[in-house]
Amino acid sequence: METSIQNLNDQFAIANHLTFKEGPGGLPMAEINNAHASARVALQGGHVVSFQPHGQKPVLWVSQLARYEPGKALRGGIPVCWPWFGPHPSDPSKPAHGFARTMMWSVAKTEIAANGATRIRLSLADDAATRELWPHAFLLQLQLTVGPELQVDLVARNTGQEIWSYTGALHSYFQVGDVEQIAIHGLDGRTYVDSIDAKQRKVQEGPITIGAEVDRIYIDTTDECAIDDPSLGRCIFIAKSGSSSTVVWNPWIEKSRRMSDFGDEEYIGMVCIETANADGDVIALARGHEHRTTAVIRVNTANC
Ligand code: TA6
């Protein structure tokens, strides 16, 4: 059934909090604006496109060349990578980072949460299209709580009869003033898999700074990360639970040029810090069991 904006508003709009509109490319979008912050969420992909506490600059980055098209992953915001992270483990014809970020999700619930935050819950369940790509029964729920901070809860449930396992990530793109001036704290001493150096395992020494392409999966870490951004005069904190791997990515110059939905110079204004279940952090679920992966994003104008 066509996702009708009017039907969505009749069922789920909340005055002074949340309304649904047709966004770019005709994609249905939830628009949230409350006493604390504003946010936009595309129902395609369960994709948080923006989050901006009042008085702050946008926290999430979206490419100027992002393509708002049915079935196309949006470049920026918080793509939901599921049920595999990165290329499909055995079939290169299957979409990178799984199918959840390009499928149309349903609205399950909206409500006003504690301290006047706005909460929306989206869901995606298996159907013929997903089973074609991944032969399992599942229910995926994404709960977003938009207040002074943004909380993203991704809950995966095995609604089938057999055990299955997945990998994934909340693939968050953050806006920074100048990526060469930032420092990322929280992963000092952690081991990472260097995806651009033959997947060598290395140990992080001190804060992460970026002066070339970076594509790393930090393993065995439940640490909170912080992006110290002197040029925007702020610190972005990313706390998490249900995840023991964190991906840090900046494509730098050459890779930016190779992506048609990424401006040649846009690498300067962004960095990904992804709340992941990747590499060895594989989640296995027996029948009826579920797993929750949570990211909590907040900003302050002090240093980290
Ligand atoms: O963020 C890590 C990563 O796996 C990178 O290797 C890069 O491929 C990025 O995700 C973006 O992937 P996408 O499929 O969205 O272009």
PDB file of C-alpha atoms and ligand atoms in Angstrom:
ATOM      1  CA  MET A   1       0.000   0.000   0.000  1.00  0.00           C
ATOM      2  CA  GLU A   2       1.335   3.424  -0.927  1.00  0.00           C
ATOM      3  CA  THR A   3       2.759   5.160   2.163  1.00  0.00           C
ATOM      4  CA  SER A   4       0.274   8.024   2.422  1.00  0.00           C
ATOM      5  CA  ILE A   5       1.557  11.103   4.169  1.00  0.00           C
ATOM      6  CA  GLN A   6      -1.966  11.935   5.254  1.00  0.00           C
ATOM      7  CA  ASN A   7      -2.484   8.466   6.723  1.00  0.00           C
ATOM      8  CA  LEU A   8       0.813   8.769   8.598  1.00  0.00           C
ATOM      9  CA  ASN A   9      -0.146  12.136  10.034  1.00  0.00           C
ATOM     10  CA  ASP A  10      -3.627  10.909  10.969  1.00  0.00           C
ATOM     11  CA  GLN A  11      -2.125   7.998  12.890  1.00  0.00           C
ATOM     12  CA  PHE A  12       1.190   9.245  14.238  1.00  0.00           C
ATOM     13  CA  ALA A  13       1.640  13.044  14.085  1.00  0.00           C
ATOM     14  CA  ILE A  14       2.129  14.799  17.445  1.00  0.00           C
ATOM     15  CA  ALA A  15       1.429  18.521  17.662  1.00  0.00           C
ATOM     16  CA  ASN A  16       4.525  20.608  18.424  1.00  0.00           C
ATOM     17  CA  HIS A  17       6.678  17.494  18.054  1.00  0.00           C
ATOM     18  CA  LEU A  18       6.335  15.450  14.913  1.00  0.00           C
ATOM     19  CA  THR A  19       4.780  15.584  11.479  1.00  0.00           C
ATOM     20  CA  PHE A  20       5.268  13.660   8.234  1.00  0.00           C
ATOM     21  CA  LYS A  21       6.053  15.319   4.924  1.00  0.00           C
ATOM     22  CA  GLU A  22       7.075  14.268   1.464  1.00  0.00           C
ATOM     23  CA  GLY A  23      10.805  14.928   1.366  1.00  0.00           C
ATOM     24  CA  PRO A  24      13.276  15.221  -1.508  1.00  0.00           C
ATOM     25  CA  GLY A  25      12.753  12.589  -4.215  1.00  0.00           C
ATOM     26  CA  GLY A  26       9.226  12.065  -2.870  1.00  0.00           C
ATOM     27  CA  LEU A  27      10.582  10.040   0.051  1.00  0.00           C
ATOM     28  CA  PRO A  28       8.346  10.136   3.152  1.00  0.00           C
ATOM     29  CA  MET A  29      10.102  11.973   5.979  1.00  0.00           C
ATOM     30  CA  ALA A  30       9.333  12.377   9.660  1.00  0.00           C
ATOM     31  CA  GLU A  31      10.122  15.930  10.754  1.00  0.00           C
ATOM     32  CA  ILE A  32      10.714  16.409  14.466  1.00  0.00           C
ATOM     33  CA  ASN A  33      10.962  19.763  16.188  1.00  0.00           C
ATOM     34  CA  ASN A  34      10.589  20.089  19.951  1.00  0.00           C
ATOM     35  CA  ALA A  35      11.862  22.261  22.797  1.00  0.00           C
ATOM     36  CA  HIS A  36      15.312  20.667  22.589  1.00  0.00           C
ATOM     37  CA  ALA A  37      16.193  19.915  18.979  1.00  0.00           C
ATOM     38  CA  SER A  38      15.095  19.222  15.434  1.00  0.00           C
ATOM     39  CA  ALA A  39      15.602  16.059  13.405  1.00  0.00           C
ATOM     40  CA  ARG A  40      14.511  14.453  10.145  1.00  0.00           C
ATOM     41  CA  VAL A  41      14.105  10.751   9.500  1.00  0.00           C
ATOM     42  CA  ALA A  42      13.545   9.169   6.098  1.00  0.00           C
ATOM     43  CA  LEU A  43      11.235   6.147   6.324  1.00  0.00           C
ATOM     44  CA  GLN A  44      13.308   4.615   3.550  1.00  0.00           C
ATOM     45  CA  GLY A  45      16.117   2.916   5.398  1.00  0.00           C
ATOM     46  CA  GLY A  46      14.965   4.084   8.835  1.00  0.00           C
ATOM     47  CA  HIS A  47      17.513   6.747   8.057  1.00  0.00           C
ATOM     48  CA  VAL A  48      18.197   9.627  10.446  1.00  0.00           C
ATOM     49  CA  VAL A  49      19.074  12.427   8.042  1.00  0.00           C
ATOM     50  CA  SER A  50      19.581  15.269  10.505  1.00  0.00           C
ATOM     51  CA  PHE A  51      19.871  16.035  14.210  1.00  0.00           C
ATOM     52  CA  GLN A  52      20.389  19.571  15.483  1.00  0.00           C
ATOM     53  CA  PRO A  53      20.020  20.630  19.128  1.00  0.00           C
ATOM     54  CA  HIS A  54      18.705  24.206  19.230  1.00  0.00           C
ATOM     55  CA  GLY A  55      21.619  26.659  19.278  1.00  0.00           C
ATOM     56  CA  GLN A  56      24.020  24.093  17.814  1.00  0.00           C
ATOM     57  CA  LYS A  57      25.197  23.572  14.247  1.00  0.00           C
ATOM     58  CA  PRO A  58      23.958  20.373  12.562  1.00  0.00           C
ATOM     59  CA  VAL A  59      25.540  17.344  14.237  1.00  0.00           C
ATOM     60  CA  LEU A  60      25.171  14.913  11.342  1.00  0.00           C
ATOM     61  CA  TRP A  61      26.706  15.389   7.897  1.00  0.00           C
ATOM     62  CA  VAL A  62      24.893  14.745   4.601  1.00  0.00           C
ATOM     63  CA  SER A  63      26.533  15.128   1.212  1.00  0.00           C
ATOM     64  CA  GLN A  64      25.345  17.938  -1.046  1.00  0.00           C
ATOM     65  CA  LEU A  65      25.280  15.243  -3.719  1.00  0.00           C
ATOM     66  CA  ALA A  66      23.202  12.755  -1.703  1.00  0.00           C
ATOM     67  CA  ARG A  67      20.646  11.053  -3.944  1.00  0.00           C
ATOM     68  CA  TYR A  68      17.130  10.856  -2.492  1.00  0.00           C
ATOM     69  CA  GLU A  69      15.888   8.041  -4.692  1.00  0.00           C
ATOM     70  CA  PRO A  70      13.877   4.876  -4.027  1.00  0.00           C
ATOM     71  CA  GLY A  71      16.270   2.051  -3.222  1.00  0.00           C
ATOM     72  CA  LYS A  72      19.371   4.250  -3.030  1.00  0.00           C
ATOM     73  CA  ALA A  73      21.374   4.519   0.212  1.00  0.00           C
ATOM     74  CA  LEU A  74      21.598   8.131   1.358  1.00  0.00           C
ATOM     75  CA  ARG A  75      25.142   9.506   1.674  1.00  0.00           C
ATOM     76  CA  GLY A  76      25.223  10.834   5.220  1.00  0.00           C
ATOM     77  CA  GLY A  77      23.148  10.877   8.387  1.00  0.00           C
ATOM     78  CA  ILE A  78      22.956   7.458  10.084  1.00  0.00           C
ATOM     79  CA  PRO A  79      22.595   4.599   7.569  1.00  0.00           C
ATOM     80  CA  VAL A  80      21.453   1.338   9.188  1.00  0.00           C
ATOM     81  CA  CYS A  81      23.863  -1.307   7.938  1.00  0.00           C
ATOM     82  CA  TRP A  82      22.202  -4.714   8.453  1.00  0.00           C
ATOM     83  CA  PRO A  83      22.303  -7.796   8.308  1.00  0.00           C
ATOM     84  CA  TRP A  84      25.900  -7.611   7.084  1.00  0.00           C
ATOM     85  CA  PHE A  85      28.573  -4.930   7.486  1.00  0.00           C
ATOM     86  CA  GLY A  86      30.615  -4.092   4.394  1.00  0.00           C
ATOM     87  CA  PRO A  87      30.518  -6.289   1.281  1.00  0.00           C
ATOM     88  CA  HIS A  88      28.398  -9.460   1.471  1.00  0.00           C
ATOM     89  CA  PRO A  89      30.677 -12.177   2.871  1.00  0.00           C
ATOM     90  CA  SER A  90      30.295 -14.480  -0.140  1.00  0.00           C
ATOM     91  CA  ASP A  91      28.142 -12.882  -2.858  1.00  0.00           C
ATOM     92  CA  PRO A  92      29.470  -9.643  -4.405  1.00  0.00           C
ATOM     93  CA  SER A  93      26.195  -9.191  -6.298  1.00  0.00           C
ATOM     94  CA  LYS A  94      24.416  -8.416  -3.008  1.00  0.00           C
ATOM     95  CA  PRO A  95      24.288  -4.803  -1.765  1.00  0.00           C
ATOM     96  CA  ALA A  96      27.140  -3.546   0.407  1.00  0.00           C
ATOM     97  CA  HIS A  97      26.125  -3.066   4.048  1.00  0.00           C
ATOM     98  CA  GLY A  98      22.982  -5.188   3.629  1.00  0.00           C
ATOM     99  CA  PHE A  99      19.464  -4.161   2.608  1.00  0.00           C
ATOM    100  CA  ALA A 100      17.964  -2.432   5.682  1.00  0.00           C
ATOM    101  CA  ARG A 101      19.247   1.007   4.634  1.00  0.00           C
ATOM    102  CA  THR A 102      17.410   0.921   1.295  1.00  0.00           C
ATOM    103  CA  MET A 103      14.115  -0.759   2.215  1.00  0.00           C
ATOM    104  CA  MET A 104      10.951   1.176   3.219  1.00  0.00           C
ATOM    105  CA  TRP A 105      10.342   0.914   6.976  1.00  0.00           C
ATOM    106  CA  SER A 106       6.957   1.224   8.688  1.00  0.00           C
ATOM    107  CA  VAL A 107       6.041   3.555  11.533  1.00  0.00           C
ATOM    108  CA  ALA A 108       5.146   1.497  14.600  1.00  0.00           C
ATOM    109  CA  LYS A 109       4.734   4.139  17.293  1.00  0.00           C
ATOM    110  CA  THR A 110       5.298   7.799  18.143  1.00  0.00           C
ATOM    111  CA  GLU A 111       5.186   9.385  21.601  1.00  0.00           C
ATOM    112  CA  ILE A 112       6.435  12.178  23.796  1.00  0.00           C
ATOM    113  CA  ALA A 113       9.161  10.760  26.042  1.00  0.00           C
ATOM    114  CA  ALA A 114      10.517  11.966  29.367  1.00  0.00           C
ATOM    115  CA  ASN A 115      11.778  15.592  29.539  1.00  0.00           C
ATOM    116  CA  GLY A 116       9.841  16.471  26.399  1.00  0.00           C
ATOM    117  CA  ALA A 117      11.876  14.411  23.970  1.00  0.00           C
ATOM    118  CA  THR A 118      10.156  12.998  20.890  1.00  0.00           C
ATOM    119  CA  ARG A 119      10.262   9.256  20.246  1.00  0.00           C
ATOM    120  CA  ILE A 120       9.492   7.409  17.042  1.00  0.00           C
ATOM    121  CA  ARG A 121       9.753   3.669  16.496  1.00  0.00           C
ATOM    122  CA  LEU A 122      10.141   2.254  12.995  1.00  0.00           C
ATOM    123  CA  SER A 123      10.058  -1.404  11.981  1.00  0.00           C
ATOM    124  CA  LEU A 124      11.191  -3.636   9.139  1.00  0.00           C
ATOM    125  CA  ALA A 125      10.231  -7.291   8.863  1.00  0.00           C
ATOM    126  CA  ASP A 126      11.221  -9.989   6.404  1.00  0.00           C
ATOM    127  CA  ASP A 127       9.326 -10.322   3.147  1.00  0.00           C
ATOM    128  CA  ALA A 128       9.921 -11.997  -0.212  1.00  0.00           C
ATOM    129  CA  ALA A 129      12.422  -9.295  -1.212  1.00  0.00           C
ATOM    130  CA  THR A 130      14.526  -9.603   1.929  1.00  0.00           C
ATOM    131  CA  ARG A 131      14.348 -13.399   1.918  1.00  0.00           C
ATOM    132  CA  GLU A 132      15.706 -13.341  -1.625  1.00  0.00           C
ATOM    133  CA  LEU A 133      18.788 -11.630  -0.222  1.00  0.00           C
ATOM    134  CA  TRP A 134      18.885 -13.266   3.229  1.00  0.00           C
ATOM    135  CA  PRO A 135      16.793 -16.397   3.896  1.00  0.00           C
ATOM    136  CA  HIS A 136      15.716 -15.664   7.456  1.00  0.00           C
ATOM    137  CA  ALA A 137      12.660 -14.367   9.368  1.00  0.00           C
ATOM    138  CA  PHE A 138      13.375 -11.249  11.410  1.00  0.00           C
ATOM    139  CA  LEU A 139      11.884  -8.153  12.967  1.00  0.00           C
ATOM    140  CA  LEU A 140      14.114  -5.090  13.022  1.00  0.00           C
ATOM    141  CA  GLN A 141      13.046  -2.101  15.124  1.00  0.00           C
ATOM    142  CA  LEU A 142      14.663   1.303  15.230  1.00  0.00           C
ATOM    143  CA  GLN A 143      13.736   3.563  18.118  1.00  0.00           C
ATOM    144  CA  LEU A 144      14.833   7.207  17.942  1.00  0.00           C
ATOM    145  CA  THR A 145      14.606   9.506  20.948  1.00  0.00           C
ATOM    146  CA  VAL A 146      15.219  13.131  19.993  1.00  0.00           C
ATOM    147  CA  GLY A 147      15.905  15.444  22.939  1.00  0.00           C
ATOM    148  CA  PRO A 148      18.991  17.277  24.191  1.00  0.00           C
ATOM    149  CA  GLU A 149      20.760  14.165  22.876  1.00  0.00           C
ATOM    150  CA  LEU A 150      19.878  11.670  20.145  1.00  0.00           C
ATOM    151  CA  GLN A 151      19.452   8.071  21.215  1.00  0.00           C
ATOM    152  CA  VAL A 152      19.311   5.427  18.479  1.00  0.00           C
ATOM    153  CA  ASP A 153      18.279   1.899  19.483  1.00  0.00           C
ATOM    154  CA  LEU A 154      18.435  -0.854  16.867  1.00  0.00           C
ATOM    155  CA  VAL A 155      16.733  -4.040  18.060  1.00  0.00           C
ATOM    156  CA  ALA A 156      17.026  -7.197  15.944  1.00  0.00           C
ATOM    157  CA  ARG A 157      14.763 -10.154  16.759  1.00  0.00           C
ATOM    158  CA  ASN A 158      14.823 -13.676  15.370  1.00  0.00           C
ATOM    159  CA  THR A 159      11.177 -14.420  14.536  1.00  0.00           C
ATOM    160  CA  GLY A 160      12.096 -17.639  12.744  1.00  0.00           C
ATOM    161  CA  GLN A 161      12.678 -21.209  13.878  1.00  0.00           C
ATOM    162  CA  GLU A 162      16.434 -21.507  13.268  1.00  0.00           C
ATOM    163  CA  ILE A 163      19.367 -19.644  14.800  1.00  0.00           C
ATOM    164  CA  TRP A 164      20.917 -16.987  12.569  1.00  0.00           C
ATOM    165  CA  SER A 165      23.639 -14.386  12.972  1.00  0.00           C
ATOM    166  CA  TYR A 166      24.327 -10.937  11.592  1.00  0.00           C
ATOM    167  CA  THR A 167      26.775  -8.055  11.544  1.00  0.00           C
ATOM    168  CA  GLY A 168      25.914  -4.389  11.094  1.00  0.00           C
ATOM    169  CA  ALA A 169      26.444  -0.786  12.167  1.00  0.00           C
ATOM    170  CA  LEU A 170      24.797   2.517  12.899  1.00  0.00           C
ATOM    171  CA  HIS A 171      27.014   4.133  10.247  1.00  0.00           C
ATOM    172  CA  SER A 172      26.944   7.694  11.633  1.00  0.00           C
ATOM    173  CA  TYR A 173      28.380  10.586   9.602  1.00  0.00           C
ATOM    174  CA  PHE A 174      29.332  13.594  11.746  1.00  0.00           C
ATOM    175  CA  GLN A 175      29.790  17.185  10.608  1.00  0.00           C
ATOM    176  CA  VAL A 176      33.141  18.727  11.524  1.00  0.00           C
ATOM    177  CA  GLY A 177      34.687  22.104  10.682  1.00  0.00           C
ATOM    178  CA  ASP A 178      37.983  20.754   9.312  1.00  0.00           C
ATOM    179  CA  VAL A 179      38.789  17.070   9.578  1.00  0.00           C
ATOM    180  CA  GLU A 180      42.533  17.804   9.683  1.00  0.00           C
ATOM    181  CA  GLN A 181      42.074  19.727  12.931  1.00  0.00           C
ATOM    182  CA  ILE A 182      39.949  17.230  14.854  1.00  0.00           C
ATOM    183  CA  ALA A 183      41.093  14.667  17.410  1.00  0.00           C
ATOM    184  CA  ILE A 184      39.032  11.571  18.213  1.00  0.00           C
ATOM    185  CA  HIS A 185      39.363  10.431  21.820  1.00  0.00           C
ATOM    186  CA  GLY A 186      38.345   7.193  23.493  1.00  0.00           C
ATOM    187  CA  LEU A 187      40.178   4.517  21.522  1.00  0.00           C
ATOM    188  CA  ASP A 188      43.724   4.977  22.816  1.00  0.00           C
ATOM    189  CA  GLY A 189      45.386   1.568  23.267  1.00  0.00           C
ATOM    190  CA  ARG A 190      42.664  -0.276  21.338  1.00  0.00           C
ATOM    191  CA  THR A 191      43.440  -2.746  18.557  1.00  0.00           C
ATOM    192  CA  TYR A 192      42.080  -1.985  15.117  1.00  0.00           C
ATOM    193  CA  VAL A 193      41.836  -3.746  11.775  1.00  0.00           C
ATOM    194  CA  ASP A 194      43.258  -1.408   9.149  1.00  0.00           C
ATOM    195  CA  SER A 195      40.981  -1.865   6.124  1.00  0.00           C
ATOM    196  CA  ILE A 196      43.358   0.064   3.869  1.00  0.00           C
ATOM    197  CA  ASP A 197      46.487  -1.837   4.895  1.00  0.00           C
ATOM    198  CA  ALA A 198      45.712  -5.477   4.138  1.00  0.00           C
ATOM    199  CA  LYS A 199      43.500  -5.676   7.243  1.00  0.00           C
ATOM    200  CA  GLN A 200      46.600  -5.546   9.425  1.00  0.00           C
ATOM    201  CA  ARG A 201      45.942  -5.409  13.174  1.00  0.00           C
ATOM    202  CA  LYS A 202      47.454  -2.359  14.826  1.00  0.00           C
ATOM    203  CA  VAL A 203      47.248  -0.595  18.188  1.00  0.00           C
ATOM    204  CA  GLN A 204      45.939   2.963  18.492  1.00  0.00           C
ATOM    205  CA  GLU A 205      48.423   5.326  20.110  1.00  0.00           C
ATOM    206  CA  GLY A 206      46.769   8.395  21.586  1.00  0.00           C
ATOM    207  CA  PRO A 207      43.856  10.234  19.965  1.00  0.00           C
ATOM    208  CA  ILE A 208      43.017   9.562  16.297  1.00  0.00           C
ATOM    209  CA  THR A 209      43.964  12.369  13.914  1.00  0.00           C
ATOM    210  CA  ILE A 210      43.168  12.365  10.187  1.00  0.00           C
ATOM    211  CA  GLY A 211      45.527  13.438   7.405  1.00  0.00           C
ATOM    212  CA  ALA A 212      44.824  10.706   4.815  1.00  0.00           C
ATOM    213  CA  GLU A 213      42.197   8.019   4.099  1.00  0.00           C
ATOM    214  CA  VAL A 214      41.213   6.245   7.325  1.00  0.00           C
ATOM    215  CA  ASP A 215      39.086   3.083   7.387  1.00  0.00           C
ATOM    216  CA  ARG A 216      39.485   1.161  10.639  1.00  0.00           C
ATOM    217  CA  ILE A 217      37.450  -1.323  12.667  1.00  0.00           C
ATOM    218  CA  TYR A 218      38.397  -0.927  16.329  1.00  0.00           C
ATOM    219  CA  ILE A 219      37.721  -4.211  18.100  1.00  0.00           C
ATOM    220  CA  ASP A 220      36.903  -5.235  21.693  1.00  0.00           C
ATOM    221  CA  THR A 221      35.816  -1.711  22.583  1.00  0.00           C
ATOM    222  CA  THR A 222      32.702  -0.509  24.375  1.00  0.00           C
ATOM    223  CA  ASP A 223      34.290   2.897  24.842  1.00  0.00           C
ATOM    224  CA  GLU A 224      32.570   6.235  24.439  1.00  0.00           C
ATOM    225  CA  CYS A 225      34.230   8.268  21.695  1.00  0.00           C
ATOM    226  CA  ALA A 226      34.542  12.039  21.506  1.00  0.00           C
ATOM    227  CA  ILE A 227      35.270  14.237  18.491  1.00  0.00           C
ATOM    228  CA  ASP A 228      37.180  17.329  19.580  1.00  0.00           C
ATOM    229  CA  ASP A 229      36.443  19.896  16.878  1.00  0.00           C
ATOM    230  CA  PRO A 230      38.314  23.154  17.554  1.00  0.00           C
ATOM    231  CA  SER A 231      37.168  24.870  14.364  1.00  0.00           C
ATOM    232  CA  LEU A 232      33.485  24.472  15.281  1.00  0.00           C
ATOM    233  CA  GLY A 233      34.348  24.947  18.963  1.00  0.00           C
ATOM    234  CA  ARG A 234      32.521  21.841  20.119  1.00  0.00           C
ATOM    235  CA  CYS A 235      32.812  18.260  21.202  1.00  0.00           C
ATOM    236  CA  ILE A 236      30.559  15.466  19.910  1.00  0.00           C
ATOM    237  CA  PHE A 237      30.236  12.464  22.228  1.00  0.00           C
ATOM    238  CA  ILE A 238      29.175   9.040  20.979  1.00  0.00           C
ATOM    239  CA  ALA A 239      28.368   6.586  23.786  1.00  0.00           C
ATOM    240  CA  LYS A 240      27.139   3.075  23.001  1.00  0.00           C
ATOM    241  CA  SER A 241      25.948  -0.296  24.259  1.00  0.00           C
ATOM    242  CA  GLY A 242      25.392  -3.659  22.572  1.00  0.00           C
ATOM    243  CA  SER A 243      28.408  -3.017  20.366  1.00  0.00           C
ATOM    244  CA  SER A 244      32.025  -4.029  20.881  1.00  0.00           C
ATOM    245  CA  SER A 245      33.417  -2.624  17.628  1.00  0.00           C
ATOM    246  CA  THR A 246      33.707   0.961  16.406  1.00  0.00           C
ATOM    247  CA  VAL A 247      34.438   1.942  12.810  1.00  0.00           C
ATOM    248  CA  VAL A 248      36.251   5.178  11.981  1.00  0.00           C
ATOM    249  CA  TRP A 249      36.166   6.315   8.338  1.00  0.00           C
ATOM    250  CA  ASN A 250      37.184   9.259   6.251  1.00  0.00           C
ATOM    251  CA  PRO A 251      37.524   8.625   2.480  1.00  0.00           C
ATOM    252  CA  TRP A 252      39.997  11.479   1.927  1.00  0.00           C
ATOM    253  CA  ILE A 253      40.686  12.803  -1.586  1.00  0.00           C
ATOM    254  CA  GLU A 254      40.901   9.895  -4.046  1.00  0.00           C
ATOM    255  CA  LYS A 255      38.000   7.871  -2.654  1.00  0.00           C
ATOM    256  CA  SER A 256      35.814  11.010  -2.425  1.00  0.00           C
ATOM    257  CA  ARG A 257      36.418  11.599  -6.126  1.00  0.00           C
ATOM    258  CA  ARG A 258      35.359   8.031  -6.940  1.00  0.00           C
ATOM    259  CA  MET A 259      31.977   8.352  -5.221  1.00  0.00           C
ATOM    260  CA  SER A 260      29.334  10.044  -7.387  1.00  0.00           C
ATOM    261  CA  ASP A 261      27.260  11.017  -4.328  1.00  0.00           C
ATOM    262  CA  PHE A 262      30.182  12.574  -2.470  1.00  0.00           C
ATOM    263  CA  GLY A 263      31.634  15.998  -3.362  1.00  0.00           C
ATOM    264  CA  ASP A 264      35.347  16.075  -4.167  1.00  0.00           C
ATOM    265  CA  GLU A 265      36.111  18.422  -1.255  1.00  0.00           C
ATOM    266  CA  GLU A 266      33.452  17.154   1.168  1.00  0.00           C
ATOM    267  CA  TYR A 267      35.842  14.836   3.016  1.00  0.00           C
ATOM    268  CA  ILE A 268      37.098  17.966   4.809  1.00  0.00           C
ATOM    269  CA  GLY A 269      33.798  18.452   6.662  1.00  0.00           C
ATOM    270  CA  MET A 270      32.963  14.956   7.849  1.00  0.00           C
ATOM    271  CA  VAL A 271      34.052  11.887   9.767  1.00  0.00           C
ATOM    272  CA  CYS A 272      32.252   8.594  10.415  1.00  0.00           C
ATOM    273  CA  ILE A 273      32.269   7.060  13.871  1.00  0.00           C
ATOM    274  CA  GLU A 274      30.137   3.958  13.568  1.00  0.00           C
ATOM    275  CA  THR A 275      28.539   2.030  16.408  1.00  0.00           C
ATOM    276  CA  ALA A 276      29.112  -1.404  14.973  1.00  0.00           C
ATOM    277  CA  ASN A 277      28.762  -5.133  15.329  1.00  0.00           C
ATOM    278  CA  ALA A 278      31.526  -5.860  12.832  1.00  0.00           C
ATOM    279  CA  ASP A 279      34.598  -8.052  12.295  1.00  0.00           C
ATOM    280  CA  GLY A 280      34.484 -10.649  15.086  1.00  0.00           C
ATOM    281  CA  ASP A 281      31.604  -8.844  16.825  1.00  0.00           C
ATOM    282  CA  VAL A 282      29.013 -11.145  15.220  1.00  0.00           C
ATOM    283  CA  ILE A 283      25.563 -11.359  16.857  1.00  0.00           C
ATOM    284  CA  ALA A 284      23.989 -14.827  16.883  1.00  0.00           C
ATOM    285  CA  LEU A 285      20.298 -15.047  17.812  1.00  0.00           C
ATOM    286  CA  ALA A 286      18.336 -18.175  18.597  1.00  0.00           C
ATOM    287  CA  ARG A 287      14.601 -18.385  17.878  1.00  0.00           C
ATOM    288  CA  GLY A 288      12.711 -15.636  19.706  1.00  0.00           C
ATOM    289  CA  HIS A 289      15.857 -13.917  20.960  1.00  0.00           C
ATOM    290  CA  GLU A 290      16.823 -10.302  20.290  1.00  0.00           C
ATOM    291  CA  HIS A 291      19.814  -7.967  20.498  1.00  0.00           C
ATOM    292  CA  ARG A 292      19.872  -4.194  21.074  1.00  0.00           C
ATOM    293  CA  THR A 293      22.607  -1.929  19.712  1.00  0.00           C
ATOM    294  CA  THR A 294      22.436   1.627  21.036  1.00  0.00           C
ATOM    295  CA  ALA A 295      24.215   4.883  20.188  1.00  0.00           C
ATOM    296  CA  VAL A 296      23.739   8.035  22.262  1.00  0.00           C
ATOM    297  CA  ILE A 297      24.957  11.220  20.561  1.00  0.00           C
ATOM    298  CA  ARG A 298      25.375  14.499  22.394  1.00  0.00           C
ATOM    299  CA  VAL A 299      27.213  17.760  21.847  1.00  0.00           C
ATOM    300  CA  ASN A 300      28.712  20.380  24.081  1.00  0.00           C
ATOM    301  CA  THR A 301      30.532  23.594  23.330  1.00  0.00           C
ATOM    302  CA  ALA A 302      33.330  22.892  25.749  1.00  0.00           C
ATOM    303  CA  ASN A 303      36.325  20.866  24.716  1.00  0.00           C
ATOM    304  CA  CYS A 304      36.196  17.119  25.196  1.00  0.00           C
TER     305      CYS A 304
HETATM  306  O1  TA6 B   1      32.614   3.058   6.924  1.00  0.00           O
HETATM  307  C1  TA6 B   1      33.294   1.959   6.535  1.00  0.00           C
HETATM  308  C2  TA6 B   1      32.916   1.547   5.105  1.00  0.00           C
HETATM  309  O2  TA6 B   1      32.771   0.157   5.074  1.00  0.00           O
HETATM  310  C3  TA6 B   1      33.985   2.045   4.134  1.00  0.00           C
HETATM  311  O3  TA6 B   1      34.825   0.980   3.748  1.00  0.00           O
HETATM  312  C4  TA6 B   1      33.186   2.629   2.975  1.00  0.00           C
HETATM  313  O4  TA6 B   1      32.871   1.619   2.042  1.00  0.00           O
HETATM  314  C5  TA6 B   1      31.968   3.160   3.721  1.00  0.00           C
HETATM  315  O5  TA6 B   1      31.661   2.140   4.659  1.00  0.00           O
HETATM  316  C6  TA6 B   1      30.803   3.582   2.864  1.00  0.00           C
HETATM  317  O6  TA6 B   1      30.199   2.473   2.265  1.00  0.00           O
HETATM  318  P1  TA6 B   1      28.963   2.771   1.233  1.00  0.00           P
HETATM  319  O7  TA6 B   1      28.498   1.419   0.803  1.00  0.00           O
HETATM  320  O8  TA6 B   1      27.928   3.543   1.998  1.00  0.00           O
HETATM  321  O9  TA6 B   1      29.551   3.615   0.137  1.00  0.00           O
END
